[in-house]
Short mmCIF file of N, CA, C and O in Angstrom, two decimals:
data_model
loop_
_atom_site.label_atom_id
_atom_site.label_comp_id
_atom_site.label_asym_id
_atom_site.label_seq_id
_atom_site.Cartn_x
_atom_site.Cartn_y
_atom_site.Cartn_z
N MET A 1 -173.36 148.52 -129.66
CA MET A 1 -173.02 146.51 -129.54
C MET A 1 -173.08 147.04 -131.40
O MET A 1 -172.69 146.04 -131.97
N MET A 2 -173.80 147.74 -132.31
CA MET A 2 -174.00 147.49 -133.60
C MET A 2 -173.02 148.01 -134.26
O MET A 2 -172.46 146.78 -135.06
N GLU A 3 -171.77 149.04 -133.34
CA GLU A 3 -170.62 149.17 -134.33
C GLU A 3 -169.61 147.85 -134.32
O GLU A 3 -168.92 148.25 -135.13
N LYS A 4 -169.79 147.00 -133.10
CA LYS A 4 -168.91 145.88 -132.85
C LYS A 4 -168.98 144.84 -134.30
O LYS A 4 -168.60 143.97 -134.86
N HIS A 5 -170.48 144.86 -133.99
CA HIS A 5 -170.98 143.78 -135.48
C HIS A 5 -170.80 144.37 -136.28
O HIS A 5 -170.20 143.34 -137.77
N LYS A 6 -170.90 145.57 -136.89
CA LYS A 6 -169.91 146.25 -137.92
C LYS A 6 -168.51 145.85 -138.60
O LYS A 6 -168.50 145.59 -139.69
N ALA A 7 -167.61 146.15 -137.52
CA ALA A 7 -166.41 145.96 -137.19
C ALA A 7 -166.19 144.65 -137.41
O ALA A 7 -164.94 144.20 -138.57
N GLU A 8 -166.87 143.25 -137.28
CA GLU A 8 -166.54 142.03 -136.95
C GLU A 8 -166.81 141.43 -138.84
O GLU A 8 -165.67 140.87 -139.20
N ALA A 9 -168.16 142.16 -139.51
CA ALA A 9 -168.08 142.18 -140.60
C ALA A 9 -167.18 142.74 -141.64
O ALA A 9 -166.97 141.44 -142.47
N VAL A 10 -166.80 143.51 -141.36
CA VAL A 10 -165.90 144.21 -142.33
C VAL A 10 -164.82 143.41 -142.29
O VAL A 10 -164.36 142.70 -143.13
N THR A 11 -164.27 142.77 -140.99
CA THR A 11 -162.60 142.60 -140.50
C THR A 11 -163.01 141.07 -141.42
O THR A 11 -161.76 140.16 -141.66
N ALA A 12 -163.98 140.21 -141.34
CA ALA A 12 -164.31 138.52 -142.00
C ALA A 12 -164.27 138.89 -143.69
O ALA A 12 -163.42 138.23 -143.88
N ALA A 13 -164.88 140.17 -143.97
CA ALA A 13 -164.68 140.11 -145.76
C ALA A 13 -163.34 140.23 -146.21
O ALA A 13 -163.27 139.73 -146.92
N ILE A 14 -162.63 141.67 -144.84
CA ILE A 14 -161.42 141.63 -145.56
C ILE A 14 -160.65 140.25 -145.52
O ILE A 14 -159.56 139.97 -146.65
N GLY A 15 -160.70 139.60 -144.38
CA GLY A 15 -159.97 138.45 -144.46
C GLY A 15 -160.40 137.10 -145.46
O GLY A 15 -159.31 136.63 -145.97
N GLY A 16 -161.61 137.31 -145.76
CA GLY A 16 -162.16 136.83 -146.93
C GLY A 16 -161.44 136.76 -148.14
O GLY A 16 -161.13 135.90 -149.03
N VAL A 17 -161.39 138.36 -148.62
CA VAL A 17 -160.93 138.56 -149.84
C VAL A 17 -159.53 138.36 -150.07
O VAL A 17 -158.57 137.68 -150.84
N VAL A 18 -158.68 138.69 -148.98
CA VAL A 18 -157.39 138.77 -148.53
C VAL A 18 -156.97 137.47 -149.15
O VAL A 18 -155.91 136.68 -149.24
N ALA A 19 -157.57 135.87 -148.18
CA ALA A 19 -157.20 134.46 -148.41
C ALA A 19 -157.33 134.42 -149.65
O ALA A 19 -156.64 133.26 -150.49
N VAL A 20 -158.41 134.21 -150.30
CA VAL A 20 -158.55 134.10 -151.62
C VAL A 20 -157.62 134.75 -152.66
O VAL A 20 -156.84 134.64 -153.40
N ALA A 21 -157.63 135.83 -152.54
CA ALA A 21 -156.62 136.83 -153.35
C ALA A 21 -155.09 136.32 -153.36
O ALA A 21 -153.70 136.58 -154.02
N ALA A 22 -154.11 135.76 -152.15
CA ALA A 22 -152.73 135.55 -151.66
C ALA A 22 -152.44 134.46 -152.40
O ALA A 22 -151.57 134.41 -152.43
N VAL A 23 -153.45 133.46 -152.10
CA VAL A 23 -152.96 132.08 -152.88
C VAL A 23 -152.31 132.08 -154.35
O VAL A 23 -151.04 131.64 -153.97
N PRO A 24 -152.92 132.62 -155.11
CA PRO A 24 -152.20 132.03 -156.95
C PRO A 24 -150.99 133.84 -156.50
O PRO A 24 -150.27 133.52 -157.03
N VAL A 25 -150.81 134.97 -155.66
CA VAL A 25 -149.52 135.49 -155.36
C VAL A 25 -148.26 134.98 -155.04
O VAL A 25 -147.84 134.80 -155.42
N ALA A 26 -148.90 134.04 -153.86
CA ALA A 26 -147.98 133.08 -152.96
C ALA A 26 -147.75 132.05 -153.85
O ALA A 26 -145.78 132.10 -154.17
N LEU A 27 -148.20 131.61 -154.59
CA LEU A 27 -147.56 130.63 -155.76
C LEU A 27 -147.37 130.87 -156.61
O LEU A 27 -146.12 130.41 -157.33
N THR A 28 -147.10 132.33 -157.01
CA THR A 28 -146.31 132.58 -158.63
C THR A 28 -145.14 133.08 -158.14
O THR A 28 -144.10 132.73 -158.65
N ALA A 29 -145.32 133.77 -156.82
CA ALA A 29 -143.77 134.05 -156.03
C ALA A 29 -143.02 132.77 -155.66
O ALA A 29 -141.78 133.40 -155.49
N ILE A 30 -143.25 132.15 -155.61
CA ILE A 30 -142.44 131.13 -155.47
C ILE A 30 -142.58 129.74 -156.41
O ILE A 30 -141.49 129.33 -156.84
N GLY A 31 -142.55 130.05 -157.70
CA GLY A 31 -142.47 129.66 -159.61
C GLY A 31 -143.74 129.25 -160.06
O GLY A 31 -143.59 128.30 -160.89
N PHE A 32 -144.89 128.83 -159.83
CA PHE A 32 -145.81 128.27 -160.01
C PHE A 32 -146.60 129.18 -160.78
O PHE A 32 -147.46 130.06 -160.33
N THR A 33 -146.27 129.57 -162.07
CA THR A 33 -146.99 130.36 -162.85
C THR A 33 -148.05 130.29 -164.35
O THR A 33 -147.50 128.83 -164.12
N GLY A 34 -148.56 131.10 -164.81
CA GLY A 34 -149.09 130.73 -165.43
C GLY A 34 -148.58 130.06 -166.65
O GLY A 34 -149.09 129.22 -167.84
N THR A 35 -147.05 130.03 -166.86
CA THR A 35 -146.41 129.47 -168.20
C THR A 35 -145.61 128.28 -168.04
O THR A 35 -144.66 128.29 -168.38
N GLY A 36 -146.21 127.95 -166.95
CA GLY A 36 -144.79 127.03 -166.05
C GLY A 36 -144.13 127.34 -165.06
O GLY A 36 -144.39 127.91 -164.37
N ILE A 37 -143.20 126.25 -164.63
CA ILE A 37 -142.34 126.55 -163.29
C ILE A 37 -141.41 127.33 -163.83
O ILE A 37 -141.10 126.93 -165.33
N ALA A 38 -141.22 128.52 -162.78
CA ALA A 38 -140.33 129.05 -163.75
C ALA A 38 -138.74 128.93 -162.90
O ALA A 38 -138.46 128.13 -162.14
N GLY A 39 -137.56 129.01 -164.16
CA GLY A 39 -136.24 128.74 -163.77
C GLY A 39 -135.75 128.92 -162.99
O GLY A 39 -136.44 130.46 -162.23
N ALA A 40 -134.95 128.55 -161.68
CA ALA A 40 -134.58 128.62 -160.20
C ALA A 40 -134.83 128.91 -159.59
O ALA A 40 -134.69 129.59 -158.78
N SER A 41 -136.13 128.69 -158.91
CA SER A 41 -137.21 129.04 -158.15
C SER A 41 -137.47 127.54 -157.09
O SER A 41 -136.81 126.31 -157.16
N ILE A 42 -138.55 128.22 -155.97
CA ILE A 42 -138.18 127.25 -155.37
C ILE A 42 -139.49 126.16 -155.56
O ILE A 42 -139.10 125.04 -155.48
N ALA A 43 -140.35 126.74 -156.66
CA ALA A 43 -140.97 125.35 -157.19
C ALA A 43 -139.89 124.64 -158.71
O ALA A 43 -140.42 123.21 -158.83
N ALA A 44 -138.40 125.23 -158.96
CA ALA A 44 -138.18 124.04 -159.79
C ALA A 44 -137.10 123.06 -159.11
O ALA A 44 -136.92 122.15 -159.42
N LYS A 45 -137.21 123.83 -157.83
CA LYS A 45 -136.25 123.06 -156.87
C LYS A 45 -137.09 121.44 -156.20
O LYS A 45 -137.13 120.37 -156.24
N MET A 46 -138.73 121.86 -155.96
CA MET A 46 -139.44 120.89 -156.11
C MET A 46 -139.87 119.93 -156.82
O MET A 46 -139.56 118.93 -156.54
N MET A 47 -139.86 120.66 -158.33
CA MET A 47 -139.87 120.16 -159.52
C MET A 47 -138.59 118.65 -159.49
O MET A 47 -139.04 117.51 -159.71
N SER A 48 -137.76 118.86 -159.23
CA SER A 48 -136.43 118.60 -159.68
C SER A 48 -136.36 117.46 -158.31
O SER A 48 -136.01 116.42 -158.52
N ALA A 49 -136.35 117.70 -157.22
CA ALA A 49 -136.71 116.62 -156.16
C ALA A 49 -137.12 115.66 -156.35
O ALA A 49 -137.55 114.44 -155.94
N ALA A 50 -138.95 115.86 -156.74
CA ALA A 50 -139.94 115.04 -156.96
C ALA A 50 -139.48 114.34 -158.33
O ALA A 50 -139.75 113.11 -158.50
N ALA A 51 -138.92 114.80 -159.47
CA ALA A 51 -138.71 113.92 -160.27
C ALA A 51 -137.74 112.96 -159.87
O ALA A 51 -137.14 111.60 -160.57
N ILE A 52 -136.63 113.52 -159.08
CA ILE A 52 -135.77 112.38 -158.63
C ILE A 52 -136.19 110.95 -157.82
O ILE A 52 -135.58 110.11 -158.14
N ALA A 53 -137.11 111.66 -156.87
CA ALA A 53 -137.47 110.61 -155.91
C ALA A 53 -138.76 109.58 -157.17
O ALA A 53 -138.54 108.36 -156.61
N ASN A 54 -139.42 110.18 -158.04
CA ASN A 54 -139.85 109.22 -158.96
C ASN A 54 -138.77 108.76 -160.01
O ASN A 54 -139.77 108.36 -161.15
N GLY A 55 -137.90 108.57 -160.22
CA GLY A 55 -137.19 107.90 -161.38
C GLY A 55 -136.86 109.05 -162.53
O GLY A 55 -137.10 108.45 -163.89
N GLY A 56 -137.33 110.29 -162.50
CA GLY A 56 -137.56 110.43 -163.72
C GLY A 56 -138.58 111.85 -164.22
O GLY A 56 -138.28 112.74 -164.56
N GLY A 57 -139.55 111.41 -163.77
CA GLY A 57 -140.53 111.75 -163.83
C GLY A 57 -141.57 112.33 -162.68
O GLY A 57 -141.29 112.51 -161.28
N VAL A 58 -142.50 114.07 -162.83
CA VAL A 58 -142.88 114.09 -161.63
C VAL A 58 -144.69 113.13 -161.76
O VAL A 58 -145.36 113.44 -162.74
N ALA A 59 -144.64 112.49 -160.85
CA ALA A 59 -146.73 111.90 -160.35
C ALA A 59 -147.50 113.13 -161.07
O ALA A 59 -147.45 113.88 -160.48
N ALA A 60 -148.78 112.07 -162.03
CA ALA A 60 -149.74 112.80 -161.81
C ALA A 60 -150.24 112.98 -160.40
O ALA A 60 -150.01 111.93 -159.63
N GLY A 61 -151.02 114.31 -159.84
CA GLY A 61 -151.38 113.96 -158.93
C GLY A 61 -150.71 114.64 -157.36
O GLY A 61 -151.30 114.21 -156.89
N SER A 62 -148.82 114.81 -157.72
CA SER A 62 -148.44 114.73 -156.80
C SER A 62 -148.41 116.52 -156.75
O SER A 62 -149.73 117.08 -157.42
N MET A 63 -147.93 116.57 -154.80
CA MET A 63 -148.36 118.27 -154.77
C MET A 63 -147.41 119.20 -155.64
O MET A 63 -148.16 120.30 -156.11
N VAL A 64 -146.40 118.84 -156.67
CA VAL A 64 -146.12 119.50 -157.60
C VAL A 64 -146.75 119.82 -159.09
O VAL A 64 -146.97 120.83 -159.42
N ALA A 65 -147.49 118.69 -159.46
CA ALA A 65 -148.34 118.61 -160.46
C ALA A 65 -149.10 119.69 -159.83
O ALA A 65 -150.09 120.03 -160.70
N THR A 66 -150.17 119.10 -158.62
CA THR A 66 -150.90 119.77 -158.53
C THR A 66 -151.02 121.70 -158.29
O THR A 66 -151.91 122.36 -158.42
N LEU A 67 -149.91 121.95 -157.72
CA LEU A 67 -149.05 122.94 -157.32
C LEU A 67 -149.36 123.75 -158.78
O LEU A 67 -149.75 125.28 -159.12
N GLN A 68 -148.66 123.58 -159.69
CA GLN A 68 -148.30 123.97 -161.05
C GLN A 68 -149.87 123.45 -161.77
O GLN A 68 -149.99 124.84 -162.45
N SER A 69 -151.15 123.32 -161.45
CA SER A 69 -151.79 123.02 -162.28
C SER A 69 -152.54 123.83 -161.69
O SER A 69 -153.14 125.23 -162.47
N VAL A 70 -152.78 124.57 -160.16
CA VAL A 70 -153.17 125.85 -159.95
C VAL A 70 -152.66 127.04 -160.32
O VAL A 70 -152.94 128.23 -160.93
N GLY A 71 -151.41 127.26 -160.30
CA GLY A 71 -150.69 127.89 -161.14
C GLY A 71 -151.58 128.28 -162.43
O GLY A 71 -151.12 129.48 -163.06
N VAL A 72 -151.34 127.38 -163.48
CA VAL A 72 -151.93 127.54 -164.47
C VAL A 72 -153.14 127.98 -164.58
O VAL A 72 -154.36 129.14 -165.50
N LEU A 73 -154.11 127.08 -164.01
CA LEU A 73 -155.42 127.48 -164.42
C LEU A 73 -156.28 128.44 -163.19
O LEU A 73 -157.56 128.64 -163.24
N GLY A 74 -155.90 128.10 -162.05
CA GLY A 74 -156.26 129.14 -161.33
C GLY A 74 -157.04 128.46 -160.14
O GLY A 74 -156.84 126.67 -160.42
N LEU A 75 -157.74 128.47 -159.27
CA LEU A 75 -157.77 127.80 -158.06
C LEU A 75 -159.47 127.44 -158.52
O LEU A 75 -160.21 128.39 -159.18
N SER A 76 -160.54 126.51 -157.97
CA SER A 76 -161.71 125.82 -158.56
C SER A 76 -162.23 126.78 -157.56
O SER A 76 -162.50 127.48 -156.96
N THR A 77 -163.84 127.27 -157.82
CA THR A 77 -165.02 127.96 -157.48
C THR A 77 -165.00 127.03 -155.68
O THR A 77 -165.20 127.87 -154.68
N THR A 78 -164.99 125.84 -156.04
CA THR A 78 -164.89 125.59 -154.05
C THR A 78 -163.61 125.77 -153.45
O THR A 78 -164.07 126.05 -152.38
N THR A 79 -162.58 125.85 -153.79
CA THR A 79 -161.44 125.58 -153.32
C THR A 79 -161.54 127.37 -153.05
O THR A 79 -161.22 127.41 -151.31
N ASN A 80 -162.26 128.69 -154.20
CA ASN A 80 -161.78 129.77 -153.80
C ASN A 80 -162.85 130.01 -152.39
O ASN A 80 -162.54 131.03 -151.82
N ALA A 81 -164.01 129.71 -152.37
CA ALA A 81 -165.22 129.36 -151.46
C ALA A 81 -164.65 128.76 -149.89
O ALA A 81 -164.78 129.71 -149.14
N ILE A 82 -163.51 128.16 -150.12
CA ILE A 82 -163.37 127.49 -148.82
C ILE A 82 -161.90 127.85 -148.16
O ILE A 82 -162.33 128.64 -146.81
N LEU A 83 -161.46 129.09 -149.04
CA LEU A 83 -160.19 129.85 -148.66
C LEU A 83 -160.69 131.07 -147.97
O LEU A 83 -160.64 131.33 -147.04
N GLY A 84 -162.01 131.88 -148.83
CA GLY A 84 -162.63 132.70 -148.37
C GLY A 84 -163.21 132.57 -147.07
O GLY A 84 -163.18 133.34 -146.53
N GLY A 85 -164.34 131.23 -146.66
CA GLY A 85 -164.28 130.93 -145.30
C GLY A 85 -163.86 130.74 -144.27
O GLY A 85 -163.40 131.38 -143.22
N VAL A 86 -162.53 130.52 -144.46
CA VAL A 86 -161.13 130.40 -143.79
C VAL A 86 -160.68 131.86 -143.24
O VAL A 86 -160.76 132.26 -142.12
N GLY A 87 -160.95 132.52 -145.04
CA GLY A 87 -160.13 133.63 -144.23
C GLY A 87 -161.49 134.74 -143.77
O GLY A 87 -160.75 135.62 -142.63
N ALA A 88 -162.63 134.66 -144.05
CA ALA A 88 -162.98 135.07 -142.97
C ALA A 88 -163.14 135.01 -141.61
O ALA A 88 -163.24 135.75 -140.82
N ALA A 89 -163.27 133.66 -141.08
CA ALA A 89 -163.24 133.20 -140.02
C ALA A 89 -161.96 133.53 -138.94
O ALA A 89 -162.07 134.48 -138.30
N ILE A 90 -160.88 134.12 -140.15
CA ILE A 90 -159.92 134.34 -138.96
C ILE A 90 -160.25 135.94 -139.03
O ILE A 90 -159.61 136.52 -137.94
N GLY A 91 -159.92 136.77 -140.31
CA GLY A 91 -160.69 138.19 -140.32
C GLY A 91 -161.64 138.16 -139.40
O GLY A 91 -161.38 139.43 -138.18
N TYR A 92 -162.43 137.61 -138.61
CA TYR A 92 -163.53 137.98 -138.10
C TYR A 92 -162.77 137.50 -136.19
O TYR A 92 -163.39 138.56 -135.28
N LEU A 93 -161.89 136.81 -136.10
CA LEU A 93 -161.53 136.41 -135.26
C LEU A 93 -160.36 137.72 -134.58
O LEU A 93 -159.91 137.94 -133.40
N PHE A 94 -160.19 138.33 -135.77
CA PHE A 94 -159.23 140.18 -135.33
C PHE A 94 -160.29 140.84 -135.23
O PHE A 94 -159.96 141.99 -134.81
#
């Protein structure tokens, strides 16, 4: 029985680490980078659509603005804790 608990703890820990590590990688992959939105990326298309919808600008607090902020600044400690908790819960279930 103890081995099962160890395995659950390990998979929970792995799930938490993967969740926290994967989000910045995914954001960079779709074009929200530390130096701005990458040209010809999904992020650039999102920014273009948001600008068209808002008469030429991207609204502060919009999804595009928030994702770009995360791309530049990274995730807050609170967000990392939430992601880690969710990832750990999913890892535990597997």
